[in-house]
Coordinates of C-alpha atoms in Angstrom, one line a residue:
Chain O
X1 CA 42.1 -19.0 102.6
X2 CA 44.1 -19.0 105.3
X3 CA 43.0 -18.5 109.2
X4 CA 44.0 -15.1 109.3
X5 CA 41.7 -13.9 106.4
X6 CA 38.1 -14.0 106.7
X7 CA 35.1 -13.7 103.4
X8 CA 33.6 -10.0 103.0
X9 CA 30.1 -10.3 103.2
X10 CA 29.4 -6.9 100.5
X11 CA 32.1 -7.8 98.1
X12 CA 32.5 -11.6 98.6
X13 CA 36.6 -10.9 98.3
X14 CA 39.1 -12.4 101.3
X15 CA 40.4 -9.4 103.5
X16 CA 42.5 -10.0 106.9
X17 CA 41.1 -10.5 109.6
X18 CA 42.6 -7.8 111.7
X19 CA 41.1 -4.9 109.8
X20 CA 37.6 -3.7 111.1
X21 CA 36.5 -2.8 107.7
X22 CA 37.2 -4.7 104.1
X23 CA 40.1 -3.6 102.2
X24 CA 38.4 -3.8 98.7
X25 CA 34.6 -2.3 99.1
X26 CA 35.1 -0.4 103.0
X27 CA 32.3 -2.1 104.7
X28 CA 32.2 -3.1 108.1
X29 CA 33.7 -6.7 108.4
X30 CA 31.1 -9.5 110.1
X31 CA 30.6 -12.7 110.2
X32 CA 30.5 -14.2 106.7
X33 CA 26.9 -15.7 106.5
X34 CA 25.8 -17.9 103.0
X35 CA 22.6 -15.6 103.2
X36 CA 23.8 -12.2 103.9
X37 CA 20.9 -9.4 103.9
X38 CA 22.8 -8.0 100.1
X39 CA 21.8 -11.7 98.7
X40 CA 18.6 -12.6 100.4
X41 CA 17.2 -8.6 99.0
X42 CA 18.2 -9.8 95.6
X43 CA 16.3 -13.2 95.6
X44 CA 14.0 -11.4 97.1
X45 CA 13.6 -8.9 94.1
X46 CA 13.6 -11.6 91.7
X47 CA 9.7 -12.0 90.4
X48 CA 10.1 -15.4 89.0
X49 CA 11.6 -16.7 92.3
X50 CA 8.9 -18.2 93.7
X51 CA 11.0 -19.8 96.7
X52 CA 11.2 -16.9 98.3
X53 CA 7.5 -16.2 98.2
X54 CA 6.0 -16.5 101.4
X55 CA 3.7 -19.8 100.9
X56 CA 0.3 -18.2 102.0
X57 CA 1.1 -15.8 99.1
X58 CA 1.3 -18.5 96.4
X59 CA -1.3 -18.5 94.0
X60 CA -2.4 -15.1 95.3
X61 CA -3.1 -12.8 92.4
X62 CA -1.7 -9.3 93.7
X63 CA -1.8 -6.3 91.6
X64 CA 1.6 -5.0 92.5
X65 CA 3.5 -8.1 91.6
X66 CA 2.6 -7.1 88.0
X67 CA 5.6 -5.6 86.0
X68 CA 5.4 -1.2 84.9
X69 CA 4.5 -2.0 81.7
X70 CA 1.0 -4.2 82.7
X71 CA 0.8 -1.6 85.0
X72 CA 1.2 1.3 82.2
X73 CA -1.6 -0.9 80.3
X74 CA -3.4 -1.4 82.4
X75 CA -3.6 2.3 83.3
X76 CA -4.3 3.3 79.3
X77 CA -7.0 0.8 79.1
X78 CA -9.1 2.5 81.6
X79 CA -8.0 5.8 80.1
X80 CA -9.7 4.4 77.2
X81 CA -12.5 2.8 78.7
X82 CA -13.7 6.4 80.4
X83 CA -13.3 7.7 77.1
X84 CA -15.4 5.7 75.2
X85 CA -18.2 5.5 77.7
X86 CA -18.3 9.3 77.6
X87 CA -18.0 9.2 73.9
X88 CA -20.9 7.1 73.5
X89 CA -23.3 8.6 76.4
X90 CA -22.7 11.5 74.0
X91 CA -22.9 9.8 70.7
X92 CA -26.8 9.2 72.3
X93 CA -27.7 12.4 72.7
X94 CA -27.0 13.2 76.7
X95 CA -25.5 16.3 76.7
X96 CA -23.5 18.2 79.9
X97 CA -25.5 20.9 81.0
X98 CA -22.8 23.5 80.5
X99 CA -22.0 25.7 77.8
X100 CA -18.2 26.8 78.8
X101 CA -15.3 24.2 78.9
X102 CA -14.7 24.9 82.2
X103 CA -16.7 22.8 84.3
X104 CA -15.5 20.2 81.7
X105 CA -12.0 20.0 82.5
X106 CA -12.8 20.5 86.0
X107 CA -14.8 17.0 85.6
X108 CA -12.1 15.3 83.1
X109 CA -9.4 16.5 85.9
X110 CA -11.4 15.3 89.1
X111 CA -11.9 11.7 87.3
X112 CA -8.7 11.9 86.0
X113 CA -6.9 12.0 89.9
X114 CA -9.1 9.4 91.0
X115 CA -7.4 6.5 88.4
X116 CA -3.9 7.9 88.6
X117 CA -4.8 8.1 92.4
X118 CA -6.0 4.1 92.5
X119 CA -2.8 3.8 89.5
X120 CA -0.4 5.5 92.0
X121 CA -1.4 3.3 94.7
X122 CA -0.7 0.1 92.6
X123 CA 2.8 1.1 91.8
X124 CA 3.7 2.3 95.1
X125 CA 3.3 -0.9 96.8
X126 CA 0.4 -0.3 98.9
X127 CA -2.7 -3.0 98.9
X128 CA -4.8 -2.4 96.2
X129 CA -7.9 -3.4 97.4
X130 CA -7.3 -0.9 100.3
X131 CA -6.5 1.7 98.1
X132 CA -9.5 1.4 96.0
X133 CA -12.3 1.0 98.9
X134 CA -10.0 4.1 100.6
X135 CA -10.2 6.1 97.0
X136 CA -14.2 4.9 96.7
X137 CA -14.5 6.3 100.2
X138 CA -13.6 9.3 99.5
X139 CA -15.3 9.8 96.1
X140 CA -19.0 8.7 98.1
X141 CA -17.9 11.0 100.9
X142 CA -17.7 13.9 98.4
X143 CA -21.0 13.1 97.0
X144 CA -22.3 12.8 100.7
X145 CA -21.0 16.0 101.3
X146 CA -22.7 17.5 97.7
X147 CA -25.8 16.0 99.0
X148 CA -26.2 17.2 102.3
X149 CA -25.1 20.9 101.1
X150 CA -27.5 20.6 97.9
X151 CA -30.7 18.7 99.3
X152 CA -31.7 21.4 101.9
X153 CA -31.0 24.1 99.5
X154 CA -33.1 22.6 96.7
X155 CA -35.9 21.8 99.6
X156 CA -35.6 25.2 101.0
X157 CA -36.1 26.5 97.1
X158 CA -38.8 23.8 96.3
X159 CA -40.4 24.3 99.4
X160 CA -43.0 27.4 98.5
X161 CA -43.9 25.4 95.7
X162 CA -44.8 22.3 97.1
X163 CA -46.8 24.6 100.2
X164 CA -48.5 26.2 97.2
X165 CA -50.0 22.8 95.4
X166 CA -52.1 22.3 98.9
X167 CA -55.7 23.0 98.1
X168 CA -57.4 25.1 101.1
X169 CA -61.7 25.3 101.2
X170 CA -61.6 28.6 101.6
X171 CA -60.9 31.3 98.8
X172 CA -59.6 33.8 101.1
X173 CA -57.4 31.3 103.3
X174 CA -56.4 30.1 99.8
X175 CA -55.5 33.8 98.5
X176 CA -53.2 34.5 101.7
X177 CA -51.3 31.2 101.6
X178 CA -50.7 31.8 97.9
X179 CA -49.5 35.2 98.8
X180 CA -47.3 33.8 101.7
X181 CA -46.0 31.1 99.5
X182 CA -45.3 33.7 96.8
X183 CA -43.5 35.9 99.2
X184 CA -41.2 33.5 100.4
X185 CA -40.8 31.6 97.2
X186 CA -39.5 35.2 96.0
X187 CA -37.5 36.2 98.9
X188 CA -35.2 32.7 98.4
X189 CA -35.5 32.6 95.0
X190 CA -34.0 36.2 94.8
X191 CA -31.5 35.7 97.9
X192 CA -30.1 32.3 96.7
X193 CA -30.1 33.5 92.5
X194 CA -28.4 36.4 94.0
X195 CA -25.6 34.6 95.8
X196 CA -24.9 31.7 92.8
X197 CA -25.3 34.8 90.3
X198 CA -22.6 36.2 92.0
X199 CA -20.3 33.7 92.6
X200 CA -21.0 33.2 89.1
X201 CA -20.0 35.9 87.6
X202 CA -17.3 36.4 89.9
X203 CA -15.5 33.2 88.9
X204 CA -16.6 33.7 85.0
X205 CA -15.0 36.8 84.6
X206 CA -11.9 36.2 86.9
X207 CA -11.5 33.5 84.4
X208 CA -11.9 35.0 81.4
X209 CA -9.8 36.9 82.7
X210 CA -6.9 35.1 83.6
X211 CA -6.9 33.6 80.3
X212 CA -8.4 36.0 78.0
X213 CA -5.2 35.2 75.4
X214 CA -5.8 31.6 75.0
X215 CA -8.6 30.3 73.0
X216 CA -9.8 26.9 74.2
X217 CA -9.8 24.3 71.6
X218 CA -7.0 23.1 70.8
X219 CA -4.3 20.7 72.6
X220 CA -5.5 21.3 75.6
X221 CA -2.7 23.3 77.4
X222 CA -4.7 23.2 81.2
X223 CA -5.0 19.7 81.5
X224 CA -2.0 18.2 80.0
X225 CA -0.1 21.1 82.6
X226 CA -2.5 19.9 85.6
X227 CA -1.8 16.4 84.8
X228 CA 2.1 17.0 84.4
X229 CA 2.1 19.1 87.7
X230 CA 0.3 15.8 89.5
X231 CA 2.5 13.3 87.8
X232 CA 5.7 15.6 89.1
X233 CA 4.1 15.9 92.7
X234 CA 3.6 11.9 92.9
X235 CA 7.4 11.6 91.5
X236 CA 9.2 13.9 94.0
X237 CA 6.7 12.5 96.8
X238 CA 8.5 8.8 96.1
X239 CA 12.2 10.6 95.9
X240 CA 11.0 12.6 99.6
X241 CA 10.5 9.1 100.8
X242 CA 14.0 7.2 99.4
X243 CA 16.5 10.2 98.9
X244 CA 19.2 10.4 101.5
X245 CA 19.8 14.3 102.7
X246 CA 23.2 14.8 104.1
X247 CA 25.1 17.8 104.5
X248 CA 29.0 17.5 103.7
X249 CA 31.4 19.2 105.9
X250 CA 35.2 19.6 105.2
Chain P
X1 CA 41.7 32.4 100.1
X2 CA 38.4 34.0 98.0
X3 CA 38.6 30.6 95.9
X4 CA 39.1 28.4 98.8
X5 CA 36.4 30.1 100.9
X6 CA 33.6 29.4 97.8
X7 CA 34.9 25.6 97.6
X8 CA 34.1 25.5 101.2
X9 CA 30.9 26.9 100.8
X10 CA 29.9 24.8 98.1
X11 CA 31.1 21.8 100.2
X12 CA 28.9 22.2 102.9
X13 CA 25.9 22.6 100.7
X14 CA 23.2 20.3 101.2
X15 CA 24.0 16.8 99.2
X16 CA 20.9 14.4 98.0
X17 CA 21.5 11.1 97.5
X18 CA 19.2 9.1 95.4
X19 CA 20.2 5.2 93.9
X20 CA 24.0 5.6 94.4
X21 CA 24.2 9.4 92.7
X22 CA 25.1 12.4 94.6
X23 CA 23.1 15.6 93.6
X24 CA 24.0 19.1 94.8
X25 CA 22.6 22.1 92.5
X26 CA 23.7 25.8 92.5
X27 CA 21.7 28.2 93.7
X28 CA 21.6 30.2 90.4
X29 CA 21.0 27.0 88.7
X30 CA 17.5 27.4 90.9
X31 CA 17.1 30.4 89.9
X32 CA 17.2 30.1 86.1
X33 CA 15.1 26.9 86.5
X34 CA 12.1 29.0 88.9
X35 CA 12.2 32.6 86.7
X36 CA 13.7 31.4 83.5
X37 CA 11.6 28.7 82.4
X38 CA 8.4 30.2 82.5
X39 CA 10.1 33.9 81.0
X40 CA 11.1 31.8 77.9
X41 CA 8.1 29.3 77.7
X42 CA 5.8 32.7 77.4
X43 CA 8.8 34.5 74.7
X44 CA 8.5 30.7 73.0
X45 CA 4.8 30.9 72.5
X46 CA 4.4 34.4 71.4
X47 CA 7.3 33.9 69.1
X48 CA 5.7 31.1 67.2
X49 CA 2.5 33.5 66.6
X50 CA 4.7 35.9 64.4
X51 CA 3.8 35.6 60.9
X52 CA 8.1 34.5 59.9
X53 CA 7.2 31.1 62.1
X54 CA 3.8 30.9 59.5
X55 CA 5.8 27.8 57.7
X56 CA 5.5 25.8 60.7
X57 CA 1.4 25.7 60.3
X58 CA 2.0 25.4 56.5
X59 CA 4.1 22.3 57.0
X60 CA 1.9 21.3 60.2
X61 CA -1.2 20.9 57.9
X62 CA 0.2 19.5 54.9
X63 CA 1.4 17.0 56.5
X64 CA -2.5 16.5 58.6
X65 CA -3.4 16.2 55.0
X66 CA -0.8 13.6 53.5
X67 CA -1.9 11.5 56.4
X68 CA -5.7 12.0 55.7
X69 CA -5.2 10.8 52.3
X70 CA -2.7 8.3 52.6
X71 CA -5.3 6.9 55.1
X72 CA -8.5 7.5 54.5
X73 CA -8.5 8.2 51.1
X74 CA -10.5 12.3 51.4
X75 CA -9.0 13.8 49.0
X76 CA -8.3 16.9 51.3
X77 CA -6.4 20.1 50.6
X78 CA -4.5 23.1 52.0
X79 CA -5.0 26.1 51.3
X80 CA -2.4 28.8 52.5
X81 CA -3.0 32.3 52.4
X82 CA -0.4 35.0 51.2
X83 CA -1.4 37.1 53.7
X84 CA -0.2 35.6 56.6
X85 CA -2.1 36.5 59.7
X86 CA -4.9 33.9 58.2
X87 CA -4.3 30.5 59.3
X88 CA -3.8 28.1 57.1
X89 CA -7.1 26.1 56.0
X90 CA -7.6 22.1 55.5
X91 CA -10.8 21.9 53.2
X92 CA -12.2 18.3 53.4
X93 CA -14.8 18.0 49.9
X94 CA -18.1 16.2 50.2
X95 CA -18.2 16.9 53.9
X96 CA -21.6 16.4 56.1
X97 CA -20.6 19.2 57.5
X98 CA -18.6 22.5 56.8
X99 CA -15.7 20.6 56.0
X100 CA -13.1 23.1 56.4
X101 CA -11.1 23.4 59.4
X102 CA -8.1 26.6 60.0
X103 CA -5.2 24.9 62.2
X104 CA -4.2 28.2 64.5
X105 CA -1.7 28.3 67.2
X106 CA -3.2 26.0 69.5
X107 CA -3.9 23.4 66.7
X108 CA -0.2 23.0 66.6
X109 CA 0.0 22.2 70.3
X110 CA 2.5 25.5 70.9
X111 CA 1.6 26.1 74.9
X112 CA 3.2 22.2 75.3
X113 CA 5.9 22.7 72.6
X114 CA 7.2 26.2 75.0
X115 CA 6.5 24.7 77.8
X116 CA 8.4 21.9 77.1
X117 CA 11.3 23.5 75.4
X118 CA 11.6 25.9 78.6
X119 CA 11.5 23.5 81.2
X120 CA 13.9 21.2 79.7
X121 CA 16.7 24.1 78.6
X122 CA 16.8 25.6 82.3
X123 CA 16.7 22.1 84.4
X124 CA 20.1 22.6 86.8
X125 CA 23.2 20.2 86.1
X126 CA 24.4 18.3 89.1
X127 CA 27.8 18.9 89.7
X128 CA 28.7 15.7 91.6
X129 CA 27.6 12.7 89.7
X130 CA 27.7 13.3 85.8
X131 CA 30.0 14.6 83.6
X132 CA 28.8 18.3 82.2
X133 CA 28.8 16.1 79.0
X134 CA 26.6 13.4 79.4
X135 CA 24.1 15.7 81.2
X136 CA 24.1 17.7 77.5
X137 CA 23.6 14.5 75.9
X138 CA 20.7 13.4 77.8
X139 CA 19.3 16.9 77.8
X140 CA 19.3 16.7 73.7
X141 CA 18.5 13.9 73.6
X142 CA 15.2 14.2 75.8
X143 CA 14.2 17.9 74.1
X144 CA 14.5 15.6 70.6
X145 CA 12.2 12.9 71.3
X146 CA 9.6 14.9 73.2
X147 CA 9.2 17.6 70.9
X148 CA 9.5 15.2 68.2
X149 CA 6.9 12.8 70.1
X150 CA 4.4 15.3 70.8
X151 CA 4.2 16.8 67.3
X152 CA 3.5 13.2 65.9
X153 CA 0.8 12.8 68.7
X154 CA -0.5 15.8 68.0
X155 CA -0.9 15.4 64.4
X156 CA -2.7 12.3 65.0
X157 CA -4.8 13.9 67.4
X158 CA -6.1 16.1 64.3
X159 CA -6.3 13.5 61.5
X160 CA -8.6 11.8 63.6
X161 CA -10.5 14.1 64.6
X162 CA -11.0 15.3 60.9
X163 CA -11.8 11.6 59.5
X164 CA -14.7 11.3 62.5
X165 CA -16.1 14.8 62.3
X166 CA -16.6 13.6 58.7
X167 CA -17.8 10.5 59.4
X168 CA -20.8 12.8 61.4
X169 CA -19.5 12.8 65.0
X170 CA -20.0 16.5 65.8
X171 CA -16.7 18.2 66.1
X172 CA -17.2 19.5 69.4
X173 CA -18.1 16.2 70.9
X174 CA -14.8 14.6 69.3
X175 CA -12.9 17.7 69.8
X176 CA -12.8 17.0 73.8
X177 CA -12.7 13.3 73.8
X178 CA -9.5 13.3 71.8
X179 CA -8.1 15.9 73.7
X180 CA -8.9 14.4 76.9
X181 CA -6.7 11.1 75.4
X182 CA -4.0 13.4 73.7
X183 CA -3.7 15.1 76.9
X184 CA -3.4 12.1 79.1
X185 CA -0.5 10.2 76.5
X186 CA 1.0 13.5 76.1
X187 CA 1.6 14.6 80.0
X188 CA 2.6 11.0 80.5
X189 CA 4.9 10.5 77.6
X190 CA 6.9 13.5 78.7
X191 CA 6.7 13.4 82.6
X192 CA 8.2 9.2 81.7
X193 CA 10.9 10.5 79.1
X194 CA 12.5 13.2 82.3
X195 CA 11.6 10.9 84.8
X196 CA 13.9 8.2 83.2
X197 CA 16.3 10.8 81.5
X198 CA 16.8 14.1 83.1
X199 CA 15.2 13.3 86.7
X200 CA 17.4 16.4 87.9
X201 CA 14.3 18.2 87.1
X202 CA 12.3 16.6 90.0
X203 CA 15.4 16.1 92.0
X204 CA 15.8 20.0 92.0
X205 CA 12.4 21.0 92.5
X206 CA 12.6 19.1 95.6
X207 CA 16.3 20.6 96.7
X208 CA 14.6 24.2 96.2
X209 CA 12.3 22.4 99.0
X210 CA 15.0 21.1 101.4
X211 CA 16.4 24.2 101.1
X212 CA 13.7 26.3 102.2
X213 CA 12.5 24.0 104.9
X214 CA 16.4 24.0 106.1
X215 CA 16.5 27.6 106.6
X216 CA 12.9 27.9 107.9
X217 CA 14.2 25.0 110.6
X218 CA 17.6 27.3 110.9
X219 CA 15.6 30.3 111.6

C-alpha cells in the first residue's frame, strides 16, 4: 500500500486516494476505520455473538432473540392449545348458543387476530411484554365496552320484573303496579325485540344472501381467505416500512 | 420516436426497492392481477363442479379411504355413482353413527384450490430484477407445491375427521375444530410459500398503492 492509496471501507479493496469515491464498489471514500458501521451491523446480526450484547441484556430471556422457526412453533402450539381447550369444553357438553356458523367464525377470527396480533408483535421486534399487556388492553377494553352497552340494556329489560316481585299490602295498589310493570315490561320488551329482530334479520338474510352458493362445511373458504388477507396486510405493512420508493428520471 | 417516447415513460415510473432488487410493474400487469384473478378463481371453481372434473372427487375419496385403512384399519369403501351429479360416498361399516359421508365440492377444498391457482397465474413480473425465466420457474414452482400441499392437508383434514366422528366425537363438533386448524396451516403454508417465492404478489399490491396515493398527492 503505498501513501497515495487509501483501504475502502464497503469493499475493503485499495483505491487512490485522489478519487472521492472507490474505484471498485462506488462508495464514498472515508477514513478507513477497523469497525466500520458495514462490520459492526454484521456482528451485530450474529445471534451467537454474545460480545456484542449489551451486558445488562445478558442472561435476559427476550422473546425476539428467538430464531422464525421457535417463533413458527411457538405460534402452532398455541394454535393447538385453543383448539383443544375448545375441543374439550365441547367434548363436556357446553355448547355455543348459536345455531348458524356465523357467529362462529366471527369468534374463531376475533381470537384468531388476537395471537397472530401478540405473534406479529414478537417477530417485528417490538417488546413483547408491551405488546401483550397493549393486546390484553384492548381485548378487556372491548369487553368494557360490551358491558357497559349490555348491562343497562339487560337492567332496563329486567327491570319490570324485578319492580313486579315487590309485594304491596294492598290488593288494589298491588293490581296497578302489576299493570304498570306489565306495561312497561311490554313496551321494552316489544321496542328492544323489535330492534335486535330487525337487525337480525337484516344481517341473516343479507348473508344468506351474499353467499347463498356456498354451503358451509367444508374447508372453510372464509376463514382461510380472512386469515390470508391479514397475513398479506401484516406482510406489505413491514415492506411499507423498509422498501425504498424512488422515481427514475432519464 | 413512438418507441423512444414509451421507454421514457416506463423509465420514469415509480421504482421500489426492497433488499437490493428493483421492482417496477406494468400497469396492465395491475390490471390482470386486480380483475383477472378473481374472474378466473370464480370460472376455476364452477369449472370443477361440472360432472367431466367428477374423477377428481372419485380419486379425492379413494384415496381418504386408502389412508383410513392403511391407518386405522376401518375397512371403508367408496362408492361412486354412474350418475354423476351424486357425490361420491365413503361408507365407514360398524359406525356409532351413520357412517357414511358424500365428499362434495367443498370437501375437496375447491374455493382454496381457485383461489390459489388465480392469484398465483396473474401476480405481475418485475421487469428490473429477474430474468422472465426464473420468475416462471418460481411461479411453477410455487403453484406445484401449494396446490400439491393443500390437497395433502386437506385429505388429512378428512381422514381424521372420519376416524374421530367414529370414534363418537359428533361430526359437527370435530367438523369445526379441524377446520379451524386446517384453515390456520393452510393460510399460513401458502401466504409463507409467496412470501419467500413470488413476494411480487405483495410487492404489487402495495405499488397499486403508491400509485394511487402518488396521483392523489399529484392531484
Amino acid at each position: 500500500m503505498s501513501e497515495d492509496e487509501v483501504i475502502c471501507n464497503n469493499c475493503r479493496k485499495l483505491t487512490k486516494k485522489s478519487h472521492k469515491y472507490c474505484m471498485h464498489c462506488g462508495s464514498l471514500l472515508t477514513p478507513y476505520s477497523p469497525f466500520s458501521s458495514r462490520e459492526t451491523q454484521e456482528n451485530l446480526s450474529d445471534p451467537f455473538d454474545t460480545q456484542s450484547i449489551p451486558s445488562d441484556k445478558i442472561g435476559k430471556f427476550r422473546l425476539r432473540d428467538l430464531s422464525p422457526a421457535y417463533k413458527v412453533l411457538a405460534f402452532f402450539i398455541i394454535v393447538a392449545l385453543v383448539d383443544f381447550v375448545a375441543s374439550f369444553i365441547f367434548m363436556f357438553g357446553y355448547h355455543l348458543p348459536l345455531n348458524t356458523y356465523f357467529m362462529l367464525f366471527v369468534g374463531f377470527y376475533i381470537l384468531f387476530m388476537i395471537i397472530v396480533g401478540l405473534i406479529w408483535a414478537v417477530a417485528a421486534g417490538s417488546d413483547f411484554t408491551h405488546a401483550a399487556l397493549k393486546g390484553c388492553a384492548a381485548l378487556f377494553g372491548i369487553i368494557l365496552l360490551l358491558a357497559i352497552i349490555i348491562i343497562p340494556i339487560y337492567v332496563i329489560y329486567a327491570l319490570p320484573g324485578i319492580v313486579g316481585s315487590f309485594s304491596f299490602s294492598s290488593p288494589a295498589l298491588e293490581e296497578l303496579g302489576q299493570k304498570i310493570t306489565d306495561a312497561i315490561s311490554n313496551a321494552l320488551n316489544n321496542f328492544i325485540e323489535s330492534i335486535f329482530r330487525e337487525i337480525g334479520n337484516n344481517i341473516k338474510t343479507s348473508w344468506e344472501n351474499a353467499f347463498a352458493d356456498v354451503e358451509v362445511p367444508g374447508f372453510e373458504p372464509f376463514l382461510f381467505l380472512g386469515l390470508f388477507i391479514s397475513l398479506s396486510i401484516f406482510i406489505i405493512y413491514k415492506y411499507h416500512l423498509t422498501i425504498k420508493k424512488n422515481r427514475i428520471n432519464n | 420516436m413512438k418507441k423512444n417516447q414509451n421507454k421514457q415513460l416506463y423509465d420514469s415510473r415509480l421504482t421500489l426497492q426492497l433488499n437490493e432488487n428493483t421492482y417496477k410493474f406494468s400497469n396492465l400487469q395491475l390490471i390482470y392481477l386486480i380483475i383477472g384473478s378473481p374472474l378466473l378463481s370464480i370460472f376455476i371453481y364452477y369449472f370443477l363442479r361440472l360432472s367431466l372434473n367428477y374423477w377428481i372427487y372419485e380419486l379425492t375419496s379413494i384415496q381418504i379411504s386408502f389412508f383410513l385403512n392403511l391407518f386405522f384399519n376401518l375397512n371403508s369403501e367408496v362408492i361412486i355413482y354412474a350418475d354423476h351429479n351424486i357425490f361420491p360416498i365413503i361408507y365407514i361399516p360398524n359406525h356409532p353413527f351413520e357412517g357414511s359421508y358424500a365428499i362434495t365440492i367443498n370437501c375437496i377444498a375447491a374455493h382454496i384450490f381457485s383461489f390459489m391457482i388465480g392469484i398465483i397465474l396473474f401476480i405481475p413480473s418485475s421487469k428490473e430484477s429477474y430474468s422472465k425465466k426464473s420468475f416462471m420457474w418460481r411461479k411453477i414452482k410455487t403453484l406445484t407445491v401449494s396446490v400439491v400441499g393443500i390437497y395433502l392437508l386437506n385429505i388429512f383434514r378428512i381422514v381424521f375427521l372420519l376416524f374421530f366422528n367414529f370414534k363418537g366425537i359428533p361430526f359437527e363438533f370435530i367438523h369445526e375444530s379441524l377446520f379451524f386448524l386446517s384453515a390456520v396451516i393452510g393460510a399460513l403454508f401458502v401466504v409463507i410459500i409467496l412470501k419467500n417465492w413470488l413476494p411480487e404478489l405483495f410487492i404489487s399490491i402495495y405499488y397499486i398503492f403508491c400509485l394511487i396515493s402518488q396521483k392523489r398527492t399529484n392531484e
